[in-house]
Coordinates of C-alpha atoms in Angstrom, one line a residue:
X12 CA 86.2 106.5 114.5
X13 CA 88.5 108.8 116.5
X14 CA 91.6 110.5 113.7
X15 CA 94.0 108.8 115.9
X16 CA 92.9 105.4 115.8
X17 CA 92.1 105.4 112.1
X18 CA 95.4 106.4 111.5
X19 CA 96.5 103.5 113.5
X20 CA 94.3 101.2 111.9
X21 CA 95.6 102.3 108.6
X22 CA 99.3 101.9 109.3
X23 CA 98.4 98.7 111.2
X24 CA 96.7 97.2 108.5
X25 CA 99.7 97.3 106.3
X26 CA 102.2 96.3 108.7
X27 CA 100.6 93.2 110.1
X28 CA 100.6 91.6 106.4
X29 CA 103.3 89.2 106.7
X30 CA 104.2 86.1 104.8
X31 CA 106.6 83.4 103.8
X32 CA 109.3 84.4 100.8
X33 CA 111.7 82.3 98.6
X34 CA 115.1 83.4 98.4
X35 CA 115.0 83.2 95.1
X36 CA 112.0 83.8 93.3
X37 CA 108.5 83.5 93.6
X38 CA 106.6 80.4 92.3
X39 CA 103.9 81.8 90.2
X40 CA 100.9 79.9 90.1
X41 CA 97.4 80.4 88.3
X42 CA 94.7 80.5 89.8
X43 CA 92.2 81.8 87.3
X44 CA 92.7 82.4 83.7
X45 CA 90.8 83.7 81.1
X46 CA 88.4 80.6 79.0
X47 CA 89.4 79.9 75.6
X48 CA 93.0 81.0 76.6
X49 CA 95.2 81.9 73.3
X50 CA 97.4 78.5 72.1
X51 CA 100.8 79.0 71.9
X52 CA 104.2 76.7 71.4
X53 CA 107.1 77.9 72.6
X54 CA 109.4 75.6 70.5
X55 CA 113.1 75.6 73.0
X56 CA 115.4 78.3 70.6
X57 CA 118.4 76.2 69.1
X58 CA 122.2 77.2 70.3
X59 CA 125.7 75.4 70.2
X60 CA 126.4 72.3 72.3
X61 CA 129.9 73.7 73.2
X62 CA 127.9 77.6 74.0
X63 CA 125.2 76.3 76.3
X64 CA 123.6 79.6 77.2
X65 CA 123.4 79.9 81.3
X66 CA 119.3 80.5 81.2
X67 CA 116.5 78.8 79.0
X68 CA 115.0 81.9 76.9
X69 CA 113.0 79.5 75.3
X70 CA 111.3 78.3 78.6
X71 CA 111.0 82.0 80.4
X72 CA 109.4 83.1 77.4
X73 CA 107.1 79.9 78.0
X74 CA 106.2 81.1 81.7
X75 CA 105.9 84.7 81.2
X76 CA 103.1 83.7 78.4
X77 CA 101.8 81.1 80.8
X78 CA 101.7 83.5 83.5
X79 CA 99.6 86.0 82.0
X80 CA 96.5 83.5 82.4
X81 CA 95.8 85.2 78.7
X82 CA 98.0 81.9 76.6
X83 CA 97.5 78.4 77.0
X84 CA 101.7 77.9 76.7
X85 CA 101.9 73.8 76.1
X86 CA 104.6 71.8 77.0
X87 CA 107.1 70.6 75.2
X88 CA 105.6 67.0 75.4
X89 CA 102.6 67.8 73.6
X90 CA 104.4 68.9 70.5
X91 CA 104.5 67.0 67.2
X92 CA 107.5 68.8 66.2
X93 CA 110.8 71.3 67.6
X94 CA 111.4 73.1 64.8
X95 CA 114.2 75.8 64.7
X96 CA 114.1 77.5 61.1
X97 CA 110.6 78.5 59.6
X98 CA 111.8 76.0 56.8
X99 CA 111.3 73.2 59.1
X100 CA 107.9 74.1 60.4
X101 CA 105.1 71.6 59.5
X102 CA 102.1 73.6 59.6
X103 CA 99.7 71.0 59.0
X104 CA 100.8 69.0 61.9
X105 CA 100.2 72.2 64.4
X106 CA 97.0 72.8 62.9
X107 CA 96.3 69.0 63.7
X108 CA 96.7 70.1 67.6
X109 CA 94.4 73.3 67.5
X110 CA 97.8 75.8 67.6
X111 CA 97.7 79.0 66.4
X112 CA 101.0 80.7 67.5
X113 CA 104.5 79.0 67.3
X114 CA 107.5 80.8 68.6
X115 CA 110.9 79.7 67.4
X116 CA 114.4 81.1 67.9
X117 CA 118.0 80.5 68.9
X118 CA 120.5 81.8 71.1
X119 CA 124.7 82.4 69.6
X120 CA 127.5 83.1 71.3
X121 CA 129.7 85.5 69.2
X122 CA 133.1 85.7 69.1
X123 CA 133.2 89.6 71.7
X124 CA 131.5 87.4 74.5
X125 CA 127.8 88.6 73.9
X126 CA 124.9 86.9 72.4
X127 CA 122.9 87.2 69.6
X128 CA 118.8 86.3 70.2
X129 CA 117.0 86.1 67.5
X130 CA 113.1 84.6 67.3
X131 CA 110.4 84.4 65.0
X132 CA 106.2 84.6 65.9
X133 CA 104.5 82.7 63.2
X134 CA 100.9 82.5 62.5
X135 CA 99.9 78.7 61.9
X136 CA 96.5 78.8 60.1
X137 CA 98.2 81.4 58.0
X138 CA 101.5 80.2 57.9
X139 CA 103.4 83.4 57.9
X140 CA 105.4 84.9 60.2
X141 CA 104.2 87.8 62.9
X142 CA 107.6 89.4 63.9
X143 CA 110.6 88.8 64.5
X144 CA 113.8 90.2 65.8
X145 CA 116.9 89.7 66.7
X146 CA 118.5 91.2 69.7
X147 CA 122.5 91.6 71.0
X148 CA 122.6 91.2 74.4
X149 CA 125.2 90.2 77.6
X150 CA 125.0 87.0 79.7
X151 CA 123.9 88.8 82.8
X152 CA 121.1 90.1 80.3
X153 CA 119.7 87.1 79.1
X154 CA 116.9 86.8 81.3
X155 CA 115.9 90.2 80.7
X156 CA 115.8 89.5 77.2
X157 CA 113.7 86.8 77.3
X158 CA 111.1 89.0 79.1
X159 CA 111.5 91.5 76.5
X160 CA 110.7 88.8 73.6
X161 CA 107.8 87.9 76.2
X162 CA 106.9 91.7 76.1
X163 CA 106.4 91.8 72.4
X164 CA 104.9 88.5 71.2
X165 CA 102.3 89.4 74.4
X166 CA 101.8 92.6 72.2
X167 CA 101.6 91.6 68.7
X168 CA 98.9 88.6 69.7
X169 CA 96.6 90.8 72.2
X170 CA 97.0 94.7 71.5
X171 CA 98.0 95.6 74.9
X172 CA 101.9 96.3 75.8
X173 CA 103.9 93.5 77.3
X174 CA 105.0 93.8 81.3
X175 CA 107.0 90.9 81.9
X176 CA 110.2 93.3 81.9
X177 CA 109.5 95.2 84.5
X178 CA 110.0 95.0 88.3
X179 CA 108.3 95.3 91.5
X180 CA 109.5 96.5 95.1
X181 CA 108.5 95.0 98.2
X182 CA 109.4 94.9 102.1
X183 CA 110.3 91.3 103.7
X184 CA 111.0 90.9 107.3
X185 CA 112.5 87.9 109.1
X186 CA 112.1 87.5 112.6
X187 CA 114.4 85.5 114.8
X188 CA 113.6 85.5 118.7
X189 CA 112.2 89.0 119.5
X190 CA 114.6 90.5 116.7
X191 CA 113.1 91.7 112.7
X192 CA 115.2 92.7 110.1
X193 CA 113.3 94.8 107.6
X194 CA 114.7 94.7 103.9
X195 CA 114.1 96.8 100.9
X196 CA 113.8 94.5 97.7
X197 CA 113.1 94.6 94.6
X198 CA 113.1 92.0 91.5
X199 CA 111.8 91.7 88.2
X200 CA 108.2 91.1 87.6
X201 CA 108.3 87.1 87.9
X202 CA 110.8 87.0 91.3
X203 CA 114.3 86.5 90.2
X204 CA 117.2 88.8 90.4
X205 CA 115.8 89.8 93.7
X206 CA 118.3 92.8 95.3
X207 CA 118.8 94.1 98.9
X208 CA 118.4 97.6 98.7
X209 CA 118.8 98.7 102.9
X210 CA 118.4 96.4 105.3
X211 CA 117.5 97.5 109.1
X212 CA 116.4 96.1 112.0
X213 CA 113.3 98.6 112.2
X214 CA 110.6 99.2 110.2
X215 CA 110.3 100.1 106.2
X216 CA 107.3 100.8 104.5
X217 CA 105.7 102.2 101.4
X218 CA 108.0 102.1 98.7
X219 CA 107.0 103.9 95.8
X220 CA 109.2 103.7 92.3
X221 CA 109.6 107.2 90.2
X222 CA 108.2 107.4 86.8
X223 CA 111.6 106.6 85.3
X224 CA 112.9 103.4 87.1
X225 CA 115.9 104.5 88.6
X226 CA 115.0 105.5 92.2
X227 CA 112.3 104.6 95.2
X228 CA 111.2 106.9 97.8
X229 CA 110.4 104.6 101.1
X230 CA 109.5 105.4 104.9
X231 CA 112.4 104.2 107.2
X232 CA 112.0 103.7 111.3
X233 CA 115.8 103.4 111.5
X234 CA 115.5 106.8 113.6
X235 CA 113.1 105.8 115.9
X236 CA 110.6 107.9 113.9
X237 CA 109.3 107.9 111.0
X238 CA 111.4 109.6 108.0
X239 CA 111.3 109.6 104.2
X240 CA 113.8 108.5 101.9
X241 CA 114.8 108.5 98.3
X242 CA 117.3 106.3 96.9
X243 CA 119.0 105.7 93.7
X244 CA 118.3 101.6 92.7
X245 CA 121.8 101.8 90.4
X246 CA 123.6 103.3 93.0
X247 CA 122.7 103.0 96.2
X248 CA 122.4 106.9 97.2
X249 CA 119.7 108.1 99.0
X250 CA 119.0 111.2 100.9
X251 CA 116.2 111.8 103.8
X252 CA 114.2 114.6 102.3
X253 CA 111.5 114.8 105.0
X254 CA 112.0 114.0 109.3
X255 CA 110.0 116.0 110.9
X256 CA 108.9 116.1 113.9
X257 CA 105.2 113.5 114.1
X258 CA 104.2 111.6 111.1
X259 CA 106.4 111.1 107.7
X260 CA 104.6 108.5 105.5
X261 CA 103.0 107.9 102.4
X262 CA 105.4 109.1 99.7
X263 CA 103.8 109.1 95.9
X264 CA 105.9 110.5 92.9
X265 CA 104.7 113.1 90.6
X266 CA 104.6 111.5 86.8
X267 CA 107.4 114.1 86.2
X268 CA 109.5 112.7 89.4
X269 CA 109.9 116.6 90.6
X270 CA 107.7 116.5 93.7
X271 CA 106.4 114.0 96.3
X272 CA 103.4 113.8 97.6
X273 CA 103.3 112.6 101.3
X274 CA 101.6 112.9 104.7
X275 CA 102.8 114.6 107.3
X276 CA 101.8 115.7 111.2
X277 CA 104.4 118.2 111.5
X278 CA 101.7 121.2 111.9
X279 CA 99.4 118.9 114.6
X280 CA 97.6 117.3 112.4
X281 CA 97.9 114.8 109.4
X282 CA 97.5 116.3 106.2
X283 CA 98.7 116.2 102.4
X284 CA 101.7 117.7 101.6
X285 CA 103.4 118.2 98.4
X286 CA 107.6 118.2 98.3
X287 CA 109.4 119.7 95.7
X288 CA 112.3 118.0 95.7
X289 CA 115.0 119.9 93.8
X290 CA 114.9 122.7 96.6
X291 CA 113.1 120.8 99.9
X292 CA 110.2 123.1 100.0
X293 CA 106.9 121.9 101.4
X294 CA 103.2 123.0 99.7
X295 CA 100.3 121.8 101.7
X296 CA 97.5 120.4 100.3
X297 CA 94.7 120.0 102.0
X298 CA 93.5 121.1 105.2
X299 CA 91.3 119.5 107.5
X300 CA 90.5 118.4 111.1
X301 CA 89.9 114.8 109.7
X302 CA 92.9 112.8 108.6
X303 CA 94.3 113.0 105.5
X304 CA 97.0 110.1 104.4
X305 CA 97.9 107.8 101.4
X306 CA 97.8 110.7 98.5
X307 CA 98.5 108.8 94.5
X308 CA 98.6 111.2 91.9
X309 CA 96.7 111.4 88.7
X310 CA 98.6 110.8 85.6
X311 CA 97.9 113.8 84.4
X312 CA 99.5 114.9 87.7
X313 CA 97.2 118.1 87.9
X314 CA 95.1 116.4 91.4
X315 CA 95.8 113.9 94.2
X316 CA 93.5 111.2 95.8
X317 CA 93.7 110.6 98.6
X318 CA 92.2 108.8 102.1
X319 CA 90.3 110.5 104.6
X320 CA 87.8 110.1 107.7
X321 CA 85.9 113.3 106.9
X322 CA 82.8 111.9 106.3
X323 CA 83.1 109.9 109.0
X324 CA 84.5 106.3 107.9
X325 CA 87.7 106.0 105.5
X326 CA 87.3 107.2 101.9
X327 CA 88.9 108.3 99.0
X328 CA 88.8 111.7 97.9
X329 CA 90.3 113.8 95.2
X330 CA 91.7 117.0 95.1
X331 CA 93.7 119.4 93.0
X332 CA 97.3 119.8 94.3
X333 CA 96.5 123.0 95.0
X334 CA 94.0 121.8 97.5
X335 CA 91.0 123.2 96.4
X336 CA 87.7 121.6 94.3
X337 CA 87.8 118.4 97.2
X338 CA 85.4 116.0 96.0
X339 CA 84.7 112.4 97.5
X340 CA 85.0 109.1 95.1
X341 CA 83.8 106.1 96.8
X342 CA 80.8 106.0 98.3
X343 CA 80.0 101.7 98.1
X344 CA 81.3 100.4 101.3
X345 CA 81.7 102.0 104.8
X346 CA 85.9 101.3 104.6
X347 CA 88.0 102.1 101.4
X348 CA 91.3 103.1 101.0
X349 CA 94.9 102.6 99.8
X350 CA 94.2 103.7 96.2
X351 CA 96.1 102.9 93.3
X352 CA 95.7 104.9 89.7
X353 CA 96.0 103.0 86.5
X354 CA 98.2 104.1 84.2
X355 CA 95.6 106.1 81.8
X356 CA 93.7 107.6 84.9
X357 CA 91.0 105.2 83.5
X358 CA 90.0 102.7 86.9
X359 CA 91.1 103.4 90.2
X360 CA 92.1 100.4 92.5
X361 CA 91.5 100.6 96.7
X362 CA 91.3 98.1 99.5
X363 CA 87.5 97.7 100.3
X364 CA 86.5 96.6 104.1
X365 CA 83.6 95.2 105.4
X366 CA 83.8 91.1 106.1
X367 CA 87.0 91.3 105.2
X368 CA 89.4 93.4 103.5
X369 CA 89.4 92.4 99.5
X370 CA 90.8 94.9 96.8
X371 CA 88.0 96.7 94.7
X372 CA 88.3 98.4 91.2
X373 CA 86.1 101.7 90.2
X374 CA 85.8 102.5 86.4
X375 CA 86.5 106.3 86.9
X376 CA 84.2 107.0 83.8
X377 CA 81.1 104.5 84.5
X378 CA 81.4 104.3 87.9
X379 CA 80.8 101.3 88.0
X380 CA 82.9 99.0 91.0
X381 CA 83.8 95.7 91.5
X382 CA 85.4 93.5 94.3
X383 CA 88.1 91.6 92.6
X384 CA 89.4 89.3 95.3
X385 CA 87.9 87.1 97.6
X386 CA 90.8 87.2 100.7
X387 CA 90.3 88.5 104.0
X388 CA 93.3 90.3 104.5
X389 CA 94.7 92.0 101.2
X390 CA 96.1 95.0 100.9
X391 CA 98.6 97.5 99.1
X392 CA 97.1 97.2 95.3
X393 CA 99.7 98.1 92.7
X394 CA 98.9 98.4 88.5
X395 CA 100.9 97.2 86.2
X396 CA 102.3 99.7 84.2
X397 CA 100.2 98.3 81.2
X398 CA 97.0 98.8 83.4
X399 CA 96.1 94.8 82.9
X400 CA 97.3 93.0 86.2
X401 CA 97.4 94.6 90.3
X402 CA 99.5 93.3 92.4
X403 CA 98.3 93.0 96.2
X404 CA 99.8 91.3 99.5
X405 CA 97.0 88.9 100.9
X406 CA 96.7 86.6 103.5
X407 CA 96.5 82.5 103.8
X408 CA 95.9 79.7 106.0
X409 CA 99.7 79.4 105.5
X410 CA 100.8 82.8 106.3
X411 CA 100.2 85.1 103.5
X412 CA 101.8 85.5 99.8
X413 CA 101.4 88.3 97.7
X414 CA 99.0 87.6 94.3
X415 CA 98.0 88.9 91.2
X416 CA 94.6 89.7 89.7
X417 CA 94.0 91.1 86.1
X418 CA 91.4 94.6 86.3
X419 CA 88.2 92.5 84.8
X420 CA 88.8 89.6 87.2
X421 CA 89.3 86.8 84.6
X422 CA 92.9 86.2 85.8
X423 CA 93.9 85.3 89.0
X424 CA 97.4 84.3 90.1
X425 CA 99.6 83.7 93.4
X426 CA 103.0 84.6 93.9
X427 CA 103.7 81.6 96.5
X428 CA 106.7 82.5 98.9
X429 CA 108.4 80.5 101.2
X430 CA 111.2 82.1 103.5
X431 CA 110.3 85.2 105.1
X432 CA 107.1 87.9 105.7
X433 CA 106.9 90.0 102.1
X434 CA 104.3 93.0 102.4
X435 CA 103.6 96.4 100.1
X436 CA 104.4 95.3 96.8
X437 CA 104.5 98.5 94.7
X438 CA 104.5 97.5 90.9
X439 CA 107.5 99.6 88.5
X440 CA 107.2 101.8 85.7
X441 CA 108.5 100.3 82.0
X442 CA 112.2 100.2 81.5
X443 CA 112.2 102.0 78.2

C-alpha cells in the first residue's frame, strides 16, 4: 500500500465510525459476564423522608457492580430483607438465598447543606463486616460518591482497584442536511454528567487525557487543517501547540504530562515527533520513508509505539524516544494498528484487520495474542486505568455504539446510544 493511502485509510477508518448517542447517558448493557459471577445485595441506604437525597447511591452502586459483569447485583425484589444497621441483618436468611456480600448504608443531610454517606460491606457466611466508611460530600457530588463506594467494595471483594469514578472522552457529531457539528465530550465512566468541551462545525479527533485528569490534548479542523490542541477540562483554556504546515494528528501524553508525542508532515513526510511543551520545541523521533503515525507511550515513558507501513502492511513498532533500537511487535495479522498500553506496560491493545476490523490484545511478556471482539468495524481501544476493561467504538446493524470488553474476554458490555454519531473514546486516568 502506497504511504499516502495508508494514511488515508488510517484517518478514514476512524472518522467513518459513527453512531447514535443519548443526551444523557449511555444504557449499559451486558453482554458477557464472567460464570459464577460474585452475589451481592445492595440493600437501598436509609435517609430522612423530609431530606430525600436528589440521586439513589444505593442503586448507582447496584449498577456500577452490575456493570462490571464481575457481581451478580440482585434486585431488590429478590431480597428477604432491607436492612439498614448491621443490627438488623439476618444472616441466616441471606445465606438461605446463596448471598455472600451485603452492602448497607444511609445518606444525611446535615445541618451546613452537605451530606454525610456512610456504608458498610459485610461478609454473610462470616457475618462480619469488610469496610466501611463514611464520607462528607456536596449534592452535586453525590453521584460521584456513589462511584467511589462502587470503587472500593469492587476492590476489597476482587483485589484489583475500582474504575467506576473515572471518566472517558469522546467525539459525537450530529448531522443536519449537509451540515456536522463535531463536539468534544466527556462524562464519567457510566455516561452521565456528560459536558461540551468545543463544539465546531469541522472535524475533531483523537483526544487523549494527561496523566493527571485535568486537561485533553485533541486534533481540531476548525482551521481548515489539521492542528493540535490542549485544553484545561476545569477551565476551559486551551492553546494550539502545534499547526504546521501538512499533517498535525495523533497527540499521546507523556506519563509526566511534560511532552506530547504526535505525528507530523511538516518536514515532507509523516513521522514521530516528540513536543515539549513548557517551551514548544519539537524532537523527532523516528525517521523513515514509510509512515509513521499513532505513537502511545510506555508507562515507563522511556519508548513509543507506534504504527508504521515499513514492512510493507500496517504494524506496530517500538522505539525509544530517542528514536533509535526500532523494533517491530505484531507480526499475527497483515493489518494492526491504533495501539493502546495498559496501565503496567503489561498487554498491549490494537485494532487487528483482516475480515473485519476487531480489537486484539498481546501479552507483552508471553506474547501470546488474542482477538477479543467479534465486530466488523471497531476501533479506537482505550484501558481502563485499572488495566481490567477497553473501551472501543464498534459498529451495528443500527448504526454503531461504543462497547466494552474486559482484557481476558469474559466480560462483554455495550454502551447503547441513541441521539447522535459518538466515535474515539479515549478512557481517563484515576481522579486521585
Amino acid at each position: 500500500m502506497k504511504p499516502d493511502k495508508l494514511l488515508v485509510s488510517l484517518f478514514m477508518l476512524v472518522i467513518s465510525i459513527t453512531m447514535p448517542l443519548s443526551a444523557q447517558a449511555f444504557e449499559i448493557v451486558i453482554d458477557k459476564g464472567i460464570e459464577n459471577a460474585l452475589p451481592i445485595a445492595v440493600v437501598s441506604f436509609a435517609y430522612s423522608q423530609a431530606d430525600m437525597p436528589p440521586v439513589d447511591v444505593a442503586g448507582i452502586i447496584r449498577q456500577d457492580l452490575g456493570r462490571s459483569g464481575r457481581f451478580e447485583a440482585i434486585d431488590e425484589n429478590g431480597m428477604p430483607s432491607k436492612p439498614t444497621s448491621f443490627q438488623q441483618v439476618n444472616f441466616a436468611d441471606w445465606r438461605r438465598i446463596g448471598m455472600e456480600s451485603l452492602v448497607i448504608g444511609s445518606v444525611n443531610l446535615q445541618n451546613n447543606g452537605t451530606y454525610d454517606v456512610s456504608f458498610r460491606l459485610i461478609d454473610i457466611y462470616r457475618g462480619a463486616q469488610i469496610t466501611g466508611y463514611s464520607i462528607t460530600t456536596r449534592k452535586e457530588q453525590l453521584r460521584y460518591t456513589a462511584h467511589q463506594i462502587a470503587d472500593i467494595i469492587y476492590e476489597k471483594l476482587t483485589g484489583m482497584r475500582g474504575a467506576f469514578a473515572t471518566r472517558i472522552a469522546y467525539v459525537t457529531v450530529d448531522k443536519s442536511g449537509d451540515k456536522r457539528r463535531h463536539r468534544l465530550e466527556i462524562a464519567d465512566a457510566d455516561g452521565y454528567g456528560s459536558q461540551v468541551l468545543l463544539e465546531s462545525p469541522e472535524p475533531l479527533m483523537s483526544p487523549r487525557w494527561s496523566a493527571d485528569g485535568r486537561r485533553i490534548a485533541y486534533v481540531s479542523f476548525e482551521g481548515k487543517n489539521s492542528s493540535i490542541y490542549i485544553q484545561d477540562v476545569y477551565t476551559g483554556q486551551r492553546r494550539e501547540v502545534s499547526k504546521h504546515t501538512g499533517i498535525n494528528s495523533a497527540p499521546a501524553w507523556s506519563p509526566d504530562g511534560k511532552r506530547l508525542a504526535l505525528t507530523l508532515s511538516k518536514d515532507g513526510n509523516p513521522e514521530i515527533y516528540l513536543l515539549h511543551i513548557d517551551n514548544n520545541l519539537f524532537q523527532r523521533v523516528t525517521n523513515n520513508p514509510a509512515i509513521d503515525t499513532e505513537p502511545v507511550w510506555a508507562p515507563d515513558g522511556k519508548s513509543l509505539y507506534f504504527t508504521s507501513d515499513r514492512g510493507g502492511s500496517p504494524q506496530i513498532y517500538t522505539t525509544g524516544i530517542d528514536g533509535g533500537n526500532v523494533e517491530r511487535v505484531t507480526y499475527e495479522g497483515k493489518y494492526n494498528a491504533r495501539a493502546s498500553v495498559s496501565p503496567d506496560g503489561t498487554k498491549l491493545a490494537m485494532v487487528r484487520g483482516g475480515g473485519g476490523y476487531r480489537i486484539a490484545v498481546k501479552d507483552m511478556d508471553t506474547g501470546n495474542e488474542r482477538i477479543l471482539t467479534d465486530g466488523q468495524l471497531d476501533e479506537s481501544p482505550s484501558f481502563a486505568p485499572n488495566g481490567s476493561m477497553i473501551i472501543y467504538a464498534t459498529s451495528t446493524a443500527g448504526g454503531g455504539e461504543l462497547a466494552a470488553v474486559s482484557v481476558d474476554g469474559q466480560v462483554r458490555q455495550r454502551l447503547g446510544v441513541r441521539r447522535k454519531a459518538v466515535q474515539e473514546p479515549d478512557w481517563g486516568p484515576f481522579q486521585d
